[in-house]
Amino acid sequence: MVVEEGAHAPRYALPGDAGADLSTTVAVDLGPGERLLVPTGVRVALPPGCVGLINPRSGMAARTGLSIVNGPGTIDSGYRGELKVLLINTDRHQPIHLDAGDRIAQLVIVPVLSARFLPAEQLESSARGDGGYGSTGLGSA
């Protein structure tokens, strides 16, 4: 891991936490509905077979409406650039101010499987079939 001067290394708030906090290196002002790509000053070398997922911090989302546009963000194991977070202010009325050093997201590192995609004339059937959005809640009372 490389951490720029003045940046904070990812850190777990409590033992057993899945997500390591990422902090901004710059002050940020986000107006209602505004989005911005925010630097963390951190570069990592993830182990092969793993992916880093950048997730919103639930407390910030609940208190201020701060979220991530492409949440979770995907960091491939071969990426060596700075981790940046695409933040969005989902509050329709209140701006959000962040100071340099404020925690803005969490990095979760998980193993990943790669699939082989093979062409087929049709797929084998399943209990769900082609039921899409909301289909598992239909017919339940």
XYZ file of N, CA and C in Angstrom:
423
model
N 0.845 -1.172 0.000
C 0.000 0.000 0.000
C 0.892 1.237 0.000
N 0.491 2.222 -0.767
C 1.170 3.511 -0.791
C 0.172 4.561 -0.329
N 0.579 5.367 0.638
C -0.275 6.430 1.167
C 0.454 7.752 0.966
N -0.181 8.659 0.232
C 0.415 9.976 0.006
C 0.569 10.722 1.326
N 1.526 11.639 1.357
C 1.711 12.457 2.553
C 0.419 13.225 2.855
N 0.009 13.191 4.100
C -1.205 13.881 4.521
C -2.467 13.046 4.395
N -2.378 11.896 3.744
C -3.542 11.012 3.604
C -3.571 10.013 4.766
N -4.710 9.368 4.938
C -4.871 8.356 5.986
C -4.924 6.978 5.352
N -4.191 6.036 5.927
C -4.274 4.645 5.482
C -5.670 4.112 5.799
N -6.185 3.187 4.983
C -7.467 2.559 5.330
C -7.356 1.944 6.729
N -8.424 2.068 7.514
C -8.371 1.534 8.875
C -9.744 1.017 9.291
N -9.694 -0.084 10.033
C -10.912 -0.676 10.584
C -11.232 0.045 11.887
N -12.475 0.455 12.058
C -12.864 1.171 13.273
C -12.861 0.246 14.486
N -13.301 -0.987 14.292
C -13.404 -1.949 15.394
C -12.916 -3.313 14.945
N -12.405 -4.112 15.861
C -12.008 -5.476 15.494
C -13.203 -6.238 14.904
N -12.951 -6.981 13.850
C -14.017 -7.758 13.219
C -14.796 -7.010 12.159
N -14.545 -5.703 11.987
C -15.241 -4.943 10.941
C -14.842 -5.469 9.564
N -15.788 -5.514 8.653
C -15.516 -5.961 7.283
C -14.958 -4.828 6.432
N -15.373 -3.605 6.704
C -14.975 -2.465 5.892
C -13.933 -1.609 6.581
N -12.872 -1.255 5.835
C -11.847 -0.327 6.320
C -12.199 1.067 5.809
N -12.208 2.029 6.707
C -12.598 3.386 6.337
C -11.585 4.036 5.402
N -12.115 4.730 4.406
C -11.323 5.554 3.496
C -11.670 7.011 3.771
N -10.658 7.873 3.725
C -10.854 9.293 4.023
C -10.510 10.152 2.814
N -11.123 11.322 2.755
C -10.816 12.277 1.695
C -9.533 13.035 2.024
N -8.784 13.400 0.998
C -7.576 14.207 1.202
C -7.834 15.691 0.974
N -9.050 16.026 0.567
C -9.386 17.419 0.260
C -10.706 17.790 0.923
N -10.896 19.085 1.151
C -12.198 19.569 1.611
C -13.168 19.496 0.442
N -14.404 19.135 0.744
C -15.415 18.923 -0.295
C -16.706 19.634 0.103
N -17.300 20.317 -0.856
C -18.644 20.868 -0.683
C -19.511 20.305 -1.795
N -20.562 19.589 -1.408
C -21.489 18.985 -2.367
C -22.865 19.612 -2.177
N -23.346 20.283 -3.205
C -24.688 20.826 -3.155
C -25.711 19.712 -3.311
N -26.987 20.005 -3.048
C -28.029 18.995 -3.211
C -27.980 18.373 -4.609
N -27.928 17.041 -4.651
C -27.900 16.313 -5.915
C -26.554 16.315 -6.623
N -25.570 17.018 -6.099
C -24.269 17.128 -6.765
C -23.417 15.879 -6.517
N -22.573 15.553 -7.503
C -21.636 14.442 -7.360
C -20.231 14.928 -7.666
N -19.232 14.216 -7.089
C -17.849 14.629 -7.246
C -16.929 13.442 -7.013
N -15.899 13.302 -7.848
C -14.881 12.271 -7.685
C -13.853 12.784 -6.674
N -13.732 12.079 -5.549
C -12.944 12.553 -4.413
C -11.725 11.654 -4.187
N -10.524 12.251 -4.064
C -9.315 11.458 -3.852
C -9.176 10.976 -2.414
N -8.488 9.819 -2.247
C -8.196 9.299 -0.909
C -6.702 9.318 -0.602
N -5.857 9.477 -1.631
C -4.421 9.462 -1.421
C -3.860 8.075 -1.155
N -4.644 7.041 -1.458
C -4.248 5.657 -1.166
C -4.198 4.850 -2.460
N -3.124 4.059 -2.614
C -3.033 3.071 -3.687
C -2.749 1.726 -3.036
N -3.388 0.674 -3.531
C -3.232 -0.655 -2.947
C -2.901 -1.675 -4.026
N -2.282 -2.766 -3.596
C -2.056 -3.927 -4.459
C -2.833 -5.075 -3.837
N -4.031 -5.304 -4.344
C -4.869 -6.378 -3.813
C -4.318 -7.728 -4.257
N -4.483 -8.743 -3.436
C -4.001 -10.074 -3.827
C -4.758 -10.578 -5.060
N -4.076 -11.342 -5.918
C -4.791 -11.966 -7.042
C -5.950 -12.805 -6.498
N -7.056 -12.800 -7.217
C -8.227 -13.546 -6.764
C -9.093 -12.785 -5.784
N -8.780 -11.508 -5.572
C -9.592 -10.674 -4.678
C -10.056 -9.429 -5.424
N -11.103 -8.823 -4.908
C -11.611 -7.559 -5.425
C -11.842 -6.638 -4.228
N -11.624 -5.358 -4.427
C -11.959 -4.366 -3.413
C -13.280 -3.718 -3.784
N -14.201 -3.686 -2.844
C -15.504 -3.053 -3.058
C -15.569 -1.797 -2.198
N -15.822 -0.667 -2.833
C -15.944 0.592 -2.102
C -17.426 0.862 -1.880
N -17.798 0.871 -0.610
C -19.194 1.014 -0.196
C -19.421 2.326 0.546
N -20.664 2.820 0.530
C -20.982 4.000 1.343
C -20.856 3.677 2.832
N -20.630 4.681 3.642
C -20.655 4.529 5.098
C -22.098 4.757 5.531
N -22.663 3.794 6.209
C -24.089 3.853 6.551
C -24.425 5.034 7.451
N -23.558 5.374 8.390
C -23.829 6.501 9.274
C -23.897 7.815 8.518
N -22.974 8.017 7.579
C -22.988 9.250 6.773
C -24.230 9.300 5.898
N -24.597 8.164 5.335
C -25.794 8.125 4.490
C -27.029 8.488 5.312
N -27.125 7.950 6.515
C -28.298 8.211 7.361
C -28.337 9.661 7.841
N -27.179 10.208 8.233
C -27.145 11.566 8.788
C -27.225 12.649 7.726
N -26.563 12.450 6.583
C -26.418 13.555 5.631
C -26.942 13.263 4.230
N -27.172 11.985 3.905
C -27.554 11.638 2.537
C -26.363 11.410 1.634
N -25.147 11.354 2.208
C -23.953 11.105 1.405
C -23.917 9.650 0.971
N -23.714 9.437 -0.316
C -23.648 8.079 -0.842
C -22.612 8.021 -1.959
N -22.586 6.878 -2.630
C -21.658 6.654 -3.735
C -22.475 6.405 -4.996
N -22.121 7.087 -6.074
C -22.879 6.975 -7.319
C -22.863 5.546 -7.845
N -21.695 4.940 -7.917
C -21.570 3.601 -8.490
C -21.331 2.556 -7.400
N -22.039 2.713 -6.276
C -21.804 1.826 -5.129
C -22.339 0.432 -5.334
N -21.567 -0.591 -5.064
C -20.177 -0.433 -4.672
C -19.277 -0.199 -5.876
N -18.226 0.557 -5.652
C -17.192 0.710 -6.666
C -16.333 -0.545 -6.676
N -15.824 -0.910 -7.829
C -15.042 -2.136 -7.967
C -13.576 -1.797 -8.217
N -12.696 -2.343 -7.365
C -11.255 -2.186 -7.528
C -10.702 -3.558 -7.896
N -10.280 -3.714 -9.138
C -9.710 -4.981 -9.595
C -8.314 -5.177 -9.012
N -7.911 -6.439 -8.859
C -6.615 -6.734 -8.229
C -5.437 -6.190 -9.025
N -5.584 -5.963 -10.312
C -4.491 -5.436 -11.121
C -4.377 -3.923 -11.118
N -5.339 -3.209 -10.531
C -5.338 -1.742 -10.522
C -4.313 -1.221 -9.519
N -3.511 -0.265 -9.929
C -2.492 0.303 -9.045
C -2.624 1.816 -8.870
N -3.687 2.396 -9.366
C -3.868 3.838 -9.234
C -4.473 4.220 -7.893
N -4.616 5.513 -7.698
C -5.205 6.032 -6.463
C -6.676 5.614 -6.361
N -7.071 5.236 -5.162
C -8.485 4.958 -4.918
C -9.217 6.284 -4.819
N -10.223 6.434 -5.661
C -11.060 7.635 -5.636
C -12.495 7.191 -5.450
N -13.294 8.048 -4.853
C -14.677 7.707 -4.524
C -15.610 8.709 -5.195
N -16.574 8.204 -5.963
C -17.533 9.061 -6.647
C -18.721 9.300 -5.714
N -18.628 10.391 -4.956
C -19.642 10.722 -3.957
C -20.824 11.453 -4.584
N -21.985 11.312 -3.933
C -23.171 12.062 -4.331
C -23.930 12.494 -3.077
N -24.448 13.703 -3.128
C -25.310 14.207 -2.066
C -26.749 13.909 -2.490
N -27.377 12.940 -1.837
C -28.749 12.560 -2.196
C -29.802 13.436 -1.529
N -29.382 14.308 -0.611
C -30.341 15.220 0.021
C -30.776 16.254 -1.007
N -32.068 16.493 -1.108
C -32.578 17.432 -2.111
C -32.525 18.884 -1.668
N -32.177 19.127 -0.379
C -32.242 20.500 0.122
C -30.952 20.988 0.789
N -30.216 20.101 1.456
C -29.071 20.517 2.266
C -27.736 20.183 1.600
N -26.810 21.128 1.583
C -25.460 20.826 1.102
C -24.719 19.982 2.141
N -23.635 19.346 1.704
C -22.781 18.566 2.591
C -21.377 19.144 2.509
N -20.778 19.379 3.675
C -19.387 19.821 3.728
C -18.557 18.729 4.383
N -17.434 18.402 3.760
C -16.484 17.444 4.319
C -15.127 18.120 4.422
N -14.423 17.863 5.510
C -13.061 18.354 5.671
C -12.082 17.281 5.232
N -10.892 17.687 4.830
C -9.838 16.721 4.543
C -9.654 15.848 5.780
N -9.574 14.543 5.575
C -9.441 13.603 6.690
C -10.745 12.961 7.104
N -11.893 13.508 6.657
C -13.186 12.901 6.998
C -13.327 11.542 6.309
N -13.912 10.594 7.018
C -14.150 9.267 6.458
C -15.338 9.345 5.492
N -15.147 8.820 4.272
C -16.163 8.989 3.233
C -16.719 7.678 2.685
N -16.015 6.587 2.899
C -16.440 5.305 2.323
C -15.722 4.180 3.061
N -16.077 2.939 2.707
C -15.413 1.777 3.281
C -14.914 0.865 2.176
N -13.739 0.307 2.368
C -13.152 -0.648 1.446
C -13.312 -2.041 2.035
N -14.009 -2.909 1.300
C -14.189 -4.303 1.695
C -13.457 -5.159 0.669
N -12.572 -6.028 1.145
C -11.795 -6.889 0.252
C -12.343 -8.305 0.362
N -12.736 -8.859 -0.783
C -13.345 -10.194 -0.792
C -12.759 -11.046 -1.917
N -12.778 -12.378 -1.721
C -12.353 -13.253 -2.816
C -13.376 -13.204 -3.942
N -12.907 -13.443 -5.157
C -13.794 -13.402 -6.315
C -13.538 -14.625 -7.188
N -14.589 -15.142 -7.771
C -14.484 -16.249 -8.711
C -14.645 -15.711 -10.121
N -13.887 -16.253 -11.047
C -14.055 -15.895 -12.450
C -14.828 -17.007 -13.136
N -15.761 -16.627 -13.966
C -16.614 -17.595 -14.665
C -16.120 -17.807 -16.089
N -16.459 -18.938 -16.631
C -16.295 -19.174 -18.074
C -17.682 -19.030 -18.682
N -17.824 -18.155 -19.633
C -19.109 -17.918 -20.273
C -19.172 -18.745 -21.549
N -20.043 -19.751 -21.527
C -20.166 -20.669 -22.651
C -21.500 -20.458 -23.344
N -21.515 -20.411 -24.671
C -22.782 -20.256 -25.387
C -23.649 -21.508 -25.219
N -24.972 -21.290 -25.205
C -25.918 -22.400 -25.092
C -27.184 -22.033 -25.853
N -27.881 -23.035 -26.328
C -29.160 -22.816 -27.011
C -30.225 -22.397 -26.008
N -30.190 -22.984 -24.814
C -31.134 -22.625 -23.751
C -30.503 -22.967 -22.414
N -31.077 -22.422 -21.357
C -30.581 -22.667 -20.013
C -31.457 -23.700 -19.321
N -30.874 -24.438 -18.366
C -31.698 -25.379 -17.608
C -32.674 -24.586 -16.744
N -33.812 -25.162 -16.444
C -34.854 -24.450 -15.707
C -34.475 -24.320 -14.231
N -35.121 -23.372 -13.566
C -34.931 -23.159 -12.130
C -36.270 -22.770 -11.520
N -36.350 -22.770 -10.201
C -37.587 -22.393 -9.522
C -37.967 -20.947 -9.835
N -37.004 -20.084 -10.001
C -37.275 -18.672 -10.276
C -37.591 -18.428 -11.740
N -36.976 -19.178 -12.628
C -37.205 -18.957 -14.053
C -36.719 -17.596 -14.488
N -37.522 -16.870 -15.266
C -37.111 -15.560 -15.758
C -37.744 -14.423 -14.958
N -38.247 -14.714 -13.748
C -38.838 -13.681 -12.890
C -37.810 -12.638 -12.522
N -38.088 -11.388 -12.800
C -37.143 -10.292 -12.571
C -37.479 -9.473 -11.343
N -37.291 -8.178 -11.458
C -37.455 -7.246 -10.349
C -38.776 -7.443 -9.627
N -38.700 -7.723 -8.339
C -39.886 -7.843 -7.500
C -40.647 -9.133 -7.652
N -40.181 -10.038 -8.495
C -40.961 -11.246 -8.751
C -41.035 -12.191 -7.560
N -40.059 -12.139 -6.656
C -40.114 -13.058 -5.508
C -41.109 -12.585 -4.460
N -41.581 -11.357 -4.553
C -42.565 -10.859 -3.587
C -43.999 -10.980 -4.075
N -44.188 -11.423 -5.304
C -45.542 -11.544 -5.848
C -46.280 -12.693 -5.192
N -47.518 -12.475 -4.872
C -48.373 -13.529 -4.327
C -48.186 -13.749 -2.839
N -47.275 -13.021 -2.181
C -47.129 -13.199 -0.739
C -47.983 -12.163 -0.043
N -48.561 -12.548 1.072
C -49.431 -11.623 1.788
C -48.950 -11.396 3.184
